[in-house]
CSV table of C-alpha atoms and ligand atoms in Angstrom, one decimal:
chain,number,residue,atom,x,y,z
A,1,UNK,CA,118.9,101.9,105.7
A,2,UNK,CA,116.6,104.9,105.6
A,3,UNK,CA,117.7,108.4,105.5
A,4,UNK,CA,116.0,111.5,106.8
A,5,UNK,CA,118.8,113.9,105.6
A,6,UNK,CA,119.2,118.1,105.7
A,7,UNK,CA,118.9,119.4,102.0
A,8,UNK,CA,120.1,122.7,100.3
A,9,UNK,CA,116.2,124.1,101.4
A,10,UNK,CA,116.9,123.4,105.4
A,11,UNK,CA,120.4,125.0,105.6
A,12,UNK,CA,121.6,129.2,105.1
A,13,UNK,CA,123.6,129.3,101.7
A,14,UNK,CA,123.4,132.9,101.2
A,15,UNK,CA,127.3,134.1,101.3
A,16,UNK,CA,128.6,130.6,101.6
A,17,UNK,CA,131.3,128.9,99.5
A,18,UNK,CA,129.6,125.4,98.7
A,19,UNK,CA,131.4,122.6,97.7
A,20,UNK,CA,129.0,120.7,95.2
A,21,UNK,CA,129.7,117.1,94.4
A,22,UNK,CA,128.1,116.6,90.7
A,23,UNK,CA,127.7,113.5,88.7
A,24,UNK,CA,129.6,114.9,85.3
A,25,UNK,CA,130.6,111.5,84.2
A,26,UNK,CA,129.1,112.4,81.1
A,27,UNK,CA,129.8,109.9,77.6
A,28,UNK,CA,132.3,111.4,75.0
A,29,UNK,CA,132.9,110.8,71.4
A,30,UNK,CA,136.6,110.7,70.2
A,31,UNK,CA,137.1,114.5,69.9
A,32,UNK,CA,135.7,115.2,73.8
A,33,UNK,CA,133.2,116.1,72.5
A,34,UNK,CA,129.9,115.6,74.8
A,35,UNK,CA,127.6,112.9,73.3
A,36,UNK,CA,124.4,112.9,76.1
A,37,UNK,CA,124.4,116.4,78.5
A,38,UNK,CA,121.7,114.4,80.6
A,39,UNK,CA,124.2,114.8,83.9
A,40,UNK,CA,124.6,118.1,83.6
A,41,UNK,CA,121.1,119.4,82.5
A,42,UNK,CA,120.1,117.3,86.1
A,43,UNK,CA,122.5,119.5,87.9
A,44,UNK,CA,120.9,122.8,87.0
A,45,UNK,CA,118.2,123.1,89.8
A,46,UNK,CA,120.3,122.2,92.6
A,47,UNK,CA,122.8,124.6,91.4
A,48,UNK,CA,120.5,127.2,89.9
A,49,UNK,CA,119.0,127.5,93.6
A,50,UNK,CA,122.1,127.8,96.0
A,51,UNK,CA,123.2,130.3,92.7
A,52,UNK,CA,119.8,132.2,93.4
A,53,UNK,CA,119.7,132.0,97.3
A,54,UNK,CA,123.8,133.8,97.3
A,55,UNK,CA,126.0,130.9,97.4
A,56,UNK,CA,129.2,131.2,95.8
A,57,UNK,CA,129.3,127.5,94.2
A,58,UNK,CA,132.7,125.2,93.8
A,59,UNK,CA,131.1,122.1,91.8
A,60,UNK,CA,133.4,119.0,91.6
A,61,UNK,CA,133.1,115.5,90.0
A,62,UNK,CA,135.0,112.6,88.5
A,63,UNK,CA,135.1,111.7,84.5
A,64,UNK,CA,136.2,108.6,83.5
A,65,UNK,CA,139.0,106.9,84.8
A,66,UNK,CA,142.1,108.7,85.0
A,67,UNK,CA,143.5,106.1,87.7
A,68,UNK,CA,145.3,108.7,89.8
A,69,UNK,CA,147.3,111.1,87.3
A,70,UNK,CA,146.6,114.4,85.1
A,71,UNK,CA,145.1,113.5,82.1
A,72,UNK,CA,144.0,115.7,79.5
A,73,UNK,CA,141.8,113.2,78.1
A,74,UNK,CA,139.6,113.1,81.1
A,75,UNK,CA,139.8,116.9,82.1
A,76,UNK,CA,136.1,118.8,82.8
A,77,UNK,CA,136.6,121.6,80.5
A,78,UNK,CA,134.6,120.3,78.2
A,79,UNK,CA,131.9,120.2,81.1
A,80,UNK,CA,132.7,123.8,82.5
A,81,UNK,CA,131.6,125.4,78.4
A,82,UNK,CA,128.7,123.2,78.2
A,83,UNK,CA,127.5,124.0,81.9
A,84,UNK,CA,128.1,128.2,81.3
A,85,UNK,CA,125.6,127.6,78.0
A,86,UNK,CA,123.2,125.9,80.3
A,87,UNK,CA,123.2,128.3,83.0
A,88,UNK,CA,123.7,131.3,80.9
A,89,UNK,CA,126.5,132.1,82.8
A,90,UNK,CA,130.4,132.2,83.1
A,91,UNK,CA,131.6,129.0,84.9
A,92,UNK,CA,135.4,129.9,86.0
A,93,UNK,CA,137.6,126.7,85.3
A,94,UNK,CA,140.2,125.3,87.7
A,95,UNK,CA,143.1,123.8,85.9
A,96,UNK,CA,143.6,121.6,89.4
A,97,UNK,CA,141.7,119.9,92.2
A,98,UNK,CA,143.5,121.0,95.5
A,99,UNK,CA,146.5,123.2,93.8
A,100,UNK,CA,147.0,127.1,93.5
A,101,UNK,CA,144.6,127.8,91.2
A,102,UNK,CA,141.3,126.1,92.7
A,103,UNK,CA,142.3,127.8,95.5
A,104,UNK,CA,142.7,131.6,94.1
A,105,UNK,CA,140.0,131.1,92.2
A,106,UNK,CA,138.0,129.8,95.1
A,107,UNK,CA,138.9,132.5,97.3
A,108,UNK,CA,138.0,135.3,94.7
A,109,UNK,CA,134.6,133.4,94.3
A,110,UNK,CA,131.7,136.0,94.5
A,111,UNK,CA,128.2,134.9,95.9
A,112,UNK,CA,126.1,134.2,93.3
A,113,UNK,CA,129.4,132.8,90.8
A,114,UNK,CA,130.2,129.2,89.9
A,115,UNK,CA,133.4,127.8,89.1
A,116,UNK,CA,134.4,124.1,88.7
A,117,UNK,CA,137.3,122.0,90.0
A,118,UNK,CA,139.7,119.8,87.4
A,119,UNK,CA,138.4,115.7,87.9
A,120,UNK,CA,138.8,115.4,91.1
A,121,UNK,CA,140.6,111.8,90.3
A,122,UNK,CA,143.3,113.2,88.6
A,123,UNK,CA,144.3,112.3,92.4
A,124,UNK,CA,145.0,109.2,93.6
A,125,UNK,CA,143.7,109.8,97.1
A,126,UNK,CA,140.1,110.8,95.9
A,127,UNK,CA,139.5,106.9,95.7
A,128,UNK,CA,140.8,105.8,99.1
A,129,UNK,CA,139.3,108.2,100.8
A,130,UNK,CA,142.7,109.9,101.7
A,131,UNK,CA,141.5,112.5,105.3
A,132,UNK,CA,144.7,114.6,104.1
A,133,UNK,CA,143.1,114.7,100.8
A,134,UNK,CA,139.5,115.4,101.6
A,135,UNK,CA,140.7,118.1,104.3
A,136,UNK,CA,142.2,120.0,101.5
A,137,UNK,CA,139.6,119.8,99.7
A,138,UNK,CA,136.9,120.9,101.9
A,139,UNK,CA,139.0,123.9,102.9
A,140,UNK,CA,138.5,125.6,99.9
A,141,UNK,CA,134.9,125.8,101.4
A,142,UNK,CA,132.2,126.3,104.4
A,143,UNK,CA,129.2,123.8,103.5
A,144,UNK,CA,129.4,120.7,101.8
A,145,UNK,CA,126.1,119.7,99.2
A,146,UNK,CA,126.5,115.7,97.6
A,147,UNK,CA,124.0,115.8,94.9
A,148,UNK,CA,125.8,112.7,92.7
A,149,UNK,CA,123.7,109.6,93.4
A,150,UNK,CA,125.6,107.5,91.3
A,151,UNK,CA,128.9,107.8,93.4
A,152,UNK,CA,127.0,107.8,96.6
A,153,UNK,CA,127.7,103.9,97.4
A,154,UNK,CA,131.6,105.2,96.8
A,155,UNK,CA,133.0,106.2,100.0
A,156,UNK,CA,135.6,108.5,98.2
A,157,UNK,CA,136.9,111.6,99.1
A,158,UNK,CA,134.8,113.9,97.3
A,159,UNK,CA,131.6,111.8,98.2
A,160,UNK,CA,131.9,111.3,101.7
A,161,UNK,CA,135.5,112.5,102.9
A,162,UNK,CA,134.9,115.7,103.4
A,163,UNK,CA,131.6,115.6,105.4
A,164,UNK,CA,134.1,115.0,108.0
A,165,UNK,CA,135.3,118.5,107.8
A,166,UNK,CA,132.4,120.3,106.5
A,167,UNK,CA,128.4,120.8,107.6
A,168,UNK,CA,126.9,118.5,105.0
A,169,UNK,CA,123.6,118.1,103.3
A,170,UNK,CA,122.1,117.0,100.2
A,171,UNK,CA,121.1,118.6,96.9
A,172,UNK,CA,117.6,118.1,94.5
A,173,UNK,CA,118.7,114.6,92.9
A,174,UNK,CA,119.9,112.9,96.1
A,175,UNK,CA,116.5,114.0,97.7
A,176,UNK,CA,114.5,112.7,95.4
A,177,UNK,CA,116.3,109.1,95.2
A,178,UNK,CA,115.6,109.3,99.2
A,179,UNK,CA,112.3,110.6,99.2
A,180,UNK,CA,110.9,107.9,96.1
A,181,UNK,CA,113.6,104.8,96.6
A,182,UNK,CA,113.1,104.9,100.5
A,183,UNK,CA,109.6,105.1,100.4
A,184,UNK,CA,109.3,102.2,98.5
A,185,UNK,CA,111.3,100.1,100.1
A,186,UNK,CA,110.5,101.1,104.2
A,187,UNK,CA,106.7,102.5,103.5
A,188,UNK,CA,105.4,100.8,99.6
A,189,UNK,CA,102.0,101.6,98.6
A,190,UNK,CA,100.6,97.4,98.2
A,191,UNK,CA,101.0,95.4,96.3
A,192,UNK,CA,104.7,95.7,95.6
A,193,UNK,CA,105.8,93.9,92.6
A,194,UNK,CA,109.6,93.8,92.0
A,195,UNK,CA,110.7,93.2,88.4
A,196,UNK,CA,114.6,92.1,88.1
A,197,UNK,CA,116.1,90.8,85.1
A,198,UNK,CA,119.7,91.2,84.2
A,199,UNK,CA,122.7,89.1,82.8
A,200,UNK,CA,123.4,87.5,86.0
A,201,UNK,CA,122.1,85.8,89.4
A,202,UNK,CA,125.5,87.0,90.9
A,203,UNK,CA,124.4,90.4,90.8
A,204,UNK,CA,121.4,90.6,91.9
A,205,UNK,CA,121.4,88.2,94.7
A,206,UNK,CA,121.6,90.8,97.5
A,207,UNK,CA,118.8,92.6,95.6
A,208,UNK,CA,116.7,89.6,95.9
A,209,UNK,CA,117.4,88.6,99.3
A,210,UNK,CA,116.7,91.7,100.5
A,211,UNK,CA,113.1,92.4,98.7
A,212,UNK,CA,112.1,89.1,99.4
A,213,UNK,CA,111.4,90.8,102.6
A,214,UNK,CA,109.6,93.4,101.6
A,215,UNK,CA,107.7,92.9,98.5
A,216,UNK,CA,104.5,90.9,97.6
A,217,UNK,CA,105.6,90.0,94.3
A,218,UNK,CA,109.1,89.0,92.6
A,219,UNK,CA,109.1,88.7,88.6
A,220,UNK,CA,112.1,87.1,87.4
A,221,UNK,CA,113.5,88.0,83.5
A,222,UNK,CA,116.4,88.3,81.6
A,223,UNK,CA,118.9,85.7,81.3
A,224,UNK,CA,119.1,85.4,85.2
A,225,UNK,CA,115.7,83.5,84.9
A,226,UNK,CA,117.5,80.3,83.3
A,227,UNK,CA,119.5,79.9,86.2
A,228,UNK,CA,116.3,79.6,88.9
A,229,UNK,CA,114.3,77.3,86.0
A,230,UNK,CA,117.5,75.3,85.8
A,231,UNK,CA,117.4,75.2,89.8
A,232,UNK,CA,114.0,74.0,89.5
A,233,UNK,CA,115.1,70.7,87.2
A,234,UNK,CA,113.7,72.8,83.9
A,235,UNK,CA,115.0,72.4,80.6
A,236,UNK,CA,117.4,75.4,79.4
A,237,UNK,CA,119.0,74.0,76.6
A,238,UNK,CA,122.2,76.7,75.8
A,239,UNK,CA,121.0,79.5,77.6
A,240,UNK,CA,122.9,81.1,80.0
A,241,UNK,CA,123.1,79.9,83.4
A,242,UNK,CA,125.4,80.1,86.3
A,243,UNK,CA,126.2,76.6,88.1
A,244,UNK,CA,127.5,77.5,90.9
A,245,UNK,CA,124.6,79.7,92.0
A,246,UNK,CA,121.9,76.9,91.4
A,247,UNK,CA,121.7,76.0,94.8
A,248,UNK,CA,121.4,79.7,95.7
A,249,UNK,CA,118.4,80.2,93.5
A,250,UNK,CA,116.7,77.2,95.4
A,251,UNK,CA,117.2,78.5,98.8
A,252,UNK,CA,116.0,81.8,97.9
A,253,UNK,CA,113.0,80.9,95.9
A,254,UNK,CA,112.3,78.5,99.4
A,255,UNK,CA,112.6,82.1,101.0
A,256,UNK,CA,109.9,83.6,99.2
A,257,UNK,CA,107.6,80.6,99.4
A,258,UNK,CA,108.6,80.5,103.1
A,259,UNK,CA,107.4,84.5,103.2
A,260,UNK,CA,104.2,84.1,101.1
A,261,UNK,CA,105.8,86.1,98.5
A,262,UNK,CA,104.8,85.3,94.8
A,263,UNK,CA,107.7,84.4,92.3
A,264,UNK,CA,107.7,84.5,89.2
A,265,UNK,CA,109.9,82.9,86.4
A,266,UNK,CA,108.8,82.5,82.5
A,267,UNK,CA,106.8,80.0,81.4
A,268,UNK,CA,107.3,80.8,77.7
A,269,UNK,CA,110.5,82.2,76.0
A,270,UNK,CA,112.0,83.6,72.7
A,271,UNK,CA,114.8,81.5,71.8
A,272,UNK,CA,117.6,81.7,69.1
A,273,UNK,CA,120.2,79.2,68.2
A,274,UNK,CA,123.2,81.9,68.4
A,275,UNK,CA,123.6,85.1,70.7
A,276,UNK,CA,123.3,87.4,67.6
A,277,UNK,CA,121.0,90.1,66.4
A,278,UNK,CA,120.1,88.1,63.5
A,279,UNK,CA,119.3,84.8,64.9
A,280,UNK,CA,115.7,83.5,64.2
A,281,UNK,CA,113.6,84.1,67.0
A,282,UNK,CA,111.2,81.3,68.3
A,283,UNK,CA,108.9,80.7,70.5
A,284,UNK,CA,109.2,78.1,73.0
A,285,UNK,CA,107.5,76.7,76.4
A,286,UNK,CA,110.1,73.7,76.4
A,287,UNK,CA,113.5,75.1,75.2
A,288,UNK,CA,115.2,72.7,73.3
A,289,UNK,CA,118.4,71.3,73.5
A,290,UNK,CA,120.7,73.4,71.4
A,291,UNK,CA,118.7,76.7,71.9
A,292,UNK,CA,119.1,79.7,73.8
A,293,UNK,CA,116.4,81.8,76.1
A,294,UNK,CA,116.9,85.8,74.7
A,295,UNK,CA,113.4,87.2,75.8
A,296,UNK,CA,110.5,86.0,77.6
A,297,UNK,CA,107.4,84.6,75.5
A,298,UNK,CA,104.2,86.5,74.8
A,299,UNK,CA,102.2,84.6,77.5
A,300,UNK,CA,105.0,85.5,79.8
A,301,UNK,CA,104.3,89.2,79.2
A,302,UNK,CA,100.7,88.9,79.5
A,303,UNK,CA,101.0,87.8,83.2
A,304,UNK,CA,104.1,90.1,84.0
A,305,UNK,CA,102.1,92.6,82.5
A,306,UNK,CA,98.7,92.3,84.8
A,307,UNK,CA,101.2,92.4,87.6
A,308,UNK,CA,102.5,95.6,86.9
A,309,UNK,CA,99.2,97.3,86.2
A,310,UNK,CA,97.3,96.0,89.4
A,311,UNK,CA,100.8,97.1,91.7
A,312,UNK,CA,100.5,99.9,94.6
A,313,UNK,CA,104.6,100.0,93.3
A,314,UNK,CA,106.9,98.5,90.8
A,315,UNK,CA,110.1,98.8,91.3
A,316,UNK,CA,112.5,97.7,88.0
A,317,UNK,CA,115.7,96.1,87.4
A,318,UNK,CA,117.2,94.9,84.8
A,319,UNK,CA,116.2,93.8,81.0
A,320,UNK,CA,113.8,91.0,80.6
A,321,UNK,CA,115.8,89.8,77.3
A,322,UNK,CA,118.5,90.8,75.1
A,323,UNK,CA,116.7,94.0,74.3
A,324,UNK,CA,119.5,95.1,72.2
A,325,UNK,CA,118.9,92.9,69.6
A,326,UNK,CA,115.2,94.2,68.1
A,327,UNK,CA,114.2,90.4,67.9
A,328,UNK,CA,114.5,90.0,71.3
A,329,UNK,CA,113.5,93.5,72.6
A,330,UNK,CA,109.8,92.6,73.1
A,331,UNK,CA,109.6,91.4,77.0
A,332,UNK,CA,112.0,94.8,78.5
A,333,UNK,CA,109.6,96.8,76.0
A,334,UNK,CA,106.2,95.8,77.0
A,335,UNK,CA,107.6,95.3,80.8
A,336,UNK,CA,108.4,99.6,80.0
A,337,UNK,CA,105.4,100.2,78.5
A,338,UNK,CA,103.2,98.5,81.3
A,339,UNK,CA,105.3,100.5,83.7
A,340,UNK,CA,104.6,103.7,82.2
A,341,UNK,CA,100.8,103.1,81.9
A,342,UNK,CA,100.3,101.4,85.3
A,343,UNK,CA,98.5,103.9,88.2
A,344,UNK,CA,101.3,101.9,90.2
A,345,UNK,CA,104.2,104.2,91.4
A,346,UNK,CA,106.5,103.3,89.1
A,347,UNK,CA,110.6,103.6,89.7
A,348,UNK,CA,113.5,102.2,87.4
A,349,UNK,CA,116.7,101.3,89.0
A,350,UNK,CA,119.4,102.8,86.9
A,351,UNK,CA,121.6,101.4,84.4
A,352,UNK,CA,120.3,98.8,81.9
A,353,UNK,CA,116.6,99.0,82.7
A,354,UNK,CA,117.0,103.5,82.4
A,355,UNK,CA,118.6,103.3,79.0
A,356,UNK,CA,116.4,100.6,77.7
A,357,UNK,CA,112.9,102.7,78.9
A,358,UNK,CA,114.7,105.8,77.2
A,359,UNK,CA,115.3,103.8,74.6
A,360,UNK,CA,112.2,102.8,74.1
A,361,UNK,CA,110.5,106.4,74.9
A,362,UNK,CA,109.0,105.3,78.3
A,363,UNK,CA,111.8,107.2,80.4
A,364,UNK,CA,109.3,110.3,81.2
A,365,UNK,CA,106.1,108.7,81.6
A,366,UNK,CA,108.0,106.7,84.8
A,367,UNK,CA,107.3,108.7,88.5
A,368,UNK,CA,111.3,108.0,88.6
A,369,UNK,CA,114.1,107.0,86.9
A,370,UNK,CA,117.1,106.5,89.0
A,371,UNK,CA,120.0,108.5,88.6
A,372,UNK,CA,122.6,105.2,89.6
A,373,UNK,CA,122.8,101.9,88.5
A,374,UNK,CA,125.2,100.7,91.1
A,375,UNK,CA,124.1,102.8,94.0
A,376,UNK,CA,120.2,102.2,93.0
A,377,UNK,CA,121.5,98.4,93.5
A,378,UNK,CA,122.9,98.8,96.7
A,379,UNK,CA,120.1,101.1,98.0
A,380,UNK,CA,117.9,97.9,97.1
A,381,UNK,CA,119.8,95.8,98.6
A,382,UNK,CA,119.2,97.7,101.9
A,383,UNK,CA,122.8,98.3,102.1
A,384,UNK,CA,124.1,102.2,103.7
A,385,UNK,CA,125.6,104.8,101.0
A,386,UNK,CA,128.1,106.4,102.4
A,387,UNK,CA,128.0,109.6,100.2
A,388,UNK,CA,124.0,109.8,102.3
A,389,UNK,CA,124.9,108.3,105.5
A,390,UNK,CA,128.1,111.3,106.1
A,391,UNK,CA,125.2,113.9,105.6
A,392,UNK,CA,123.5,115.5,108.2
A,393,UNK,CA,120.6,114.1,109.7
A,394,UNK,CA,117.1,116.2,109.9
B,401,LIG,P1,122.6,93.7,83.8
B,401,LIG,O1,123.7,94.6,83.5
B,401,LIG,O2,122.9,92.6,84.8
B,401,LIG,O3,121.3,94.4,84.1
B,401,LIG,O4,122.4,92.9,82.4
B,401,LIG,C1,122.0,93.5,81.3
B,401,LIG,C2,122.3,92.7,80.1
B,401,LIG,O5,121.7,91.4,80.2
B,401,LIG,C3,121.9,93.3,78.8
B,401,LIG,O6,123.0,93.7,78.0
B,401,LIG,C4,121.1,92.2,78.1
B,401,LIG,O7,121.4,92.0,76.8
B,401,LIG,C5,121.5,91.0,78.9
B,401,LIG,N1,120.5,89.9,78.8
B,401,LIG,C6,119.2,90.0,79.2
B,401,LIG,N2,118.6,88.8,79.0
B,401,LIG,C7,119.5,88.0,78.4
B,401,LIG,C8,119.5,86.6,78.0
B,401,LIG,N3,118.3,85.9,78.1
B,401,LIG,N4,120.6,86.0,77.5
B,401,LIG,C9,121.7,86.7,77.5
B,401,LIG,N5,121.9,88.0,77.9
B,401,LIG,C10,120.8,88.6,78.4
């Protein structure tokens, strides 16, 4: 699917309440207290400009999973203080969604004032998409701005709902995704090398199938890999493998040989004898019987690498090993590192693969770093989001 959608820039804000969906599911430590502001700080220039430009802005998102009901535990509060500091501003909090008080307090909302709405699934409705629910909601305003990329393959109330009710475009974030993802996938600068690793075939398979299409090269990692060398009659002694996909794995890696398109698997691997962080790490061309694949081998890395610094794009997703244990960290950090030194544009699907190239201090030398794991996945797999597809076209 690709989008040519309105932003904030292309529609008149001045005046206007605007009902912002923000990703604030933000990580919490026991207390509530907020452990990684990421979410927020990448809500500022979206809000800061329909702030600037005279909107009066009603931001909204979800937190955790309060399954339907009031929960203390899962309230934005915490949010609302840590937004004010970043802004530098008073951020007026709602102690409900669609009740009384959102609604005073978003008809006494000046231009150029921000308040935020209570977790928007302390209702049940905001997950099925409840019209009753989403009309309520976008009553409280005149234009509606999605700028939460990781709901958008969520057709919810809050994501998509009220686009039926309200002119609809999309804020900084979502543009991006559209403008960098898109490209990649409908207009790539050649070659285009995909790099998917992961826990599991299952996952990715719509991923695959669909950039089989599309891109010149497919490197396989992670412990997905053992299931296409096990497909091709290799030995995998106890690594991880799923048997009822290994017929799957043939057919698509006849796909890409049917397409011309280069796949990849390892030829060389890190084993260990137990899935622990202090199992002895080997290396091994041949995995033995009673050993396990947790990385890919150093001449592995050399060729993934050269693919990734002659690509026109990479595009990654997923770990190439079990990069939380540091023995086995080696193939997802040299696939980050290659990424951030390659002239290539480079663009890491969220999830795993974002926390293992911040993890590894690569994060900002990437030209982008997905802001959704599952709706990165979904956008790869070519399928429509329905928090873009409800916005308004250019
Ligand atoms: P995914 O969420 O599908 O991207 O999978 C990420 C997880 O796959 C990480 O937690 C990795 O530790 C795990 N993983 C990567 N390679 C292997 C492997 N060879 N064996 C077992 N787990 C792996």
């Amino acid at each position: 699917m690709e989008y040519n959608k309105k932003n904030i820039e292309n529609v008149n804000v001045a005046n206007k309440k605007v009902l912002v969906r923000c990703d604030f599911n933000v990580p919490q430590d026991d207390t509530g207290e907020i452990t990684a502001d990421q979410r927020i700080v990448e809500s500022l220039p979206t809000l800061k400009y329909l702030l600037q430009h005279g909107a009066a802005v009603i931001a909204c998102s979800h937190l955790g999973r309060p399954k339907g009901t009031f929960n203390e535990k899962y309230s934005l509060k915490p949010v609302a203080v840590r937004l004010g500091e970043l802004l530098h501003m008073n951020v007026s909090m709602a102690s409900d969604v669609i009740g009384e008080d959102a609604k005073a307090k978003a008809a006494a909302l000046q231009p150029g004032q921000i308040m935020l709405l209570e977790n928007v699934r302390f209702h049940a409705e905001e997950e099925k998409n409840d019209p009753a629910f989403a009309k309520q909601l976008s009553g409280l305003a005149e234009l509606f701005v999605n700028d939460a990329f990781g709901t958008a393959h969520r057709a919810h109330a809050s994501t998509a709902g009220v686009a039926d009710y309200l002119p609809s475009v999309c804020g900084y974030l979502i543009q991006k995704e559209i403008n960098v993802i898109g490209k990649a996938l409908f207009s790539p600068r050649r070659p285009f090398v995909a790099v998917l690793g992961g826990a599991k075939v299952s996952d990715k398979i719509g991923v695959i199938d669909n950039l089989i299409n599309i891109c010149d090269t497919i490197i396989v990692g992670g412990a997905m890999a053992y299931t296409f060398k096990k497909a091709c009659n290799r030995p995998i002694g106890i690594s991880r493998c799923e048997e009822d996909k290994l017929e799957l794995a043939k057919e698509l890696m006849l796909k890409a040989v049917g397409l011309g398109v280069h796949f990849y698997l390892p030829g060389d691997h890190i084993v260990g004898d137990h899935f622990a962080s202090d199992a002895r790490p080997y290396i091994m061309q041949h995995i033995a019987d009673g050993m396990m694949g947790m990385d890919i081998g150093p001449s592995t890395i050399a060729r993934y690498v050269k693919e990734i610094k002659f690509a026109g794009t990479v595009i990654w997703n997923g770990p190439m090993g079990v990069f939380e244990f540091p023995s086995f960290a080696e193939g997802t950090k040299a696939v980050a590192r290659a990424m951030a030194k390659t002239d290539a544009i480079s663009i890491v699907g969220g999830g795993d693969s974002a926390a293992a190239a911040e993890k590894f201090g690569f994060a900002d030398r990437m030209d982008h770093v997905s802001t959704g794991g599952g709706a990165s996945l979904e956008f790869m797999e070519g399928l429509a989001l329905p928090g873009i597809a409800c916005l308004e076209d250019y």
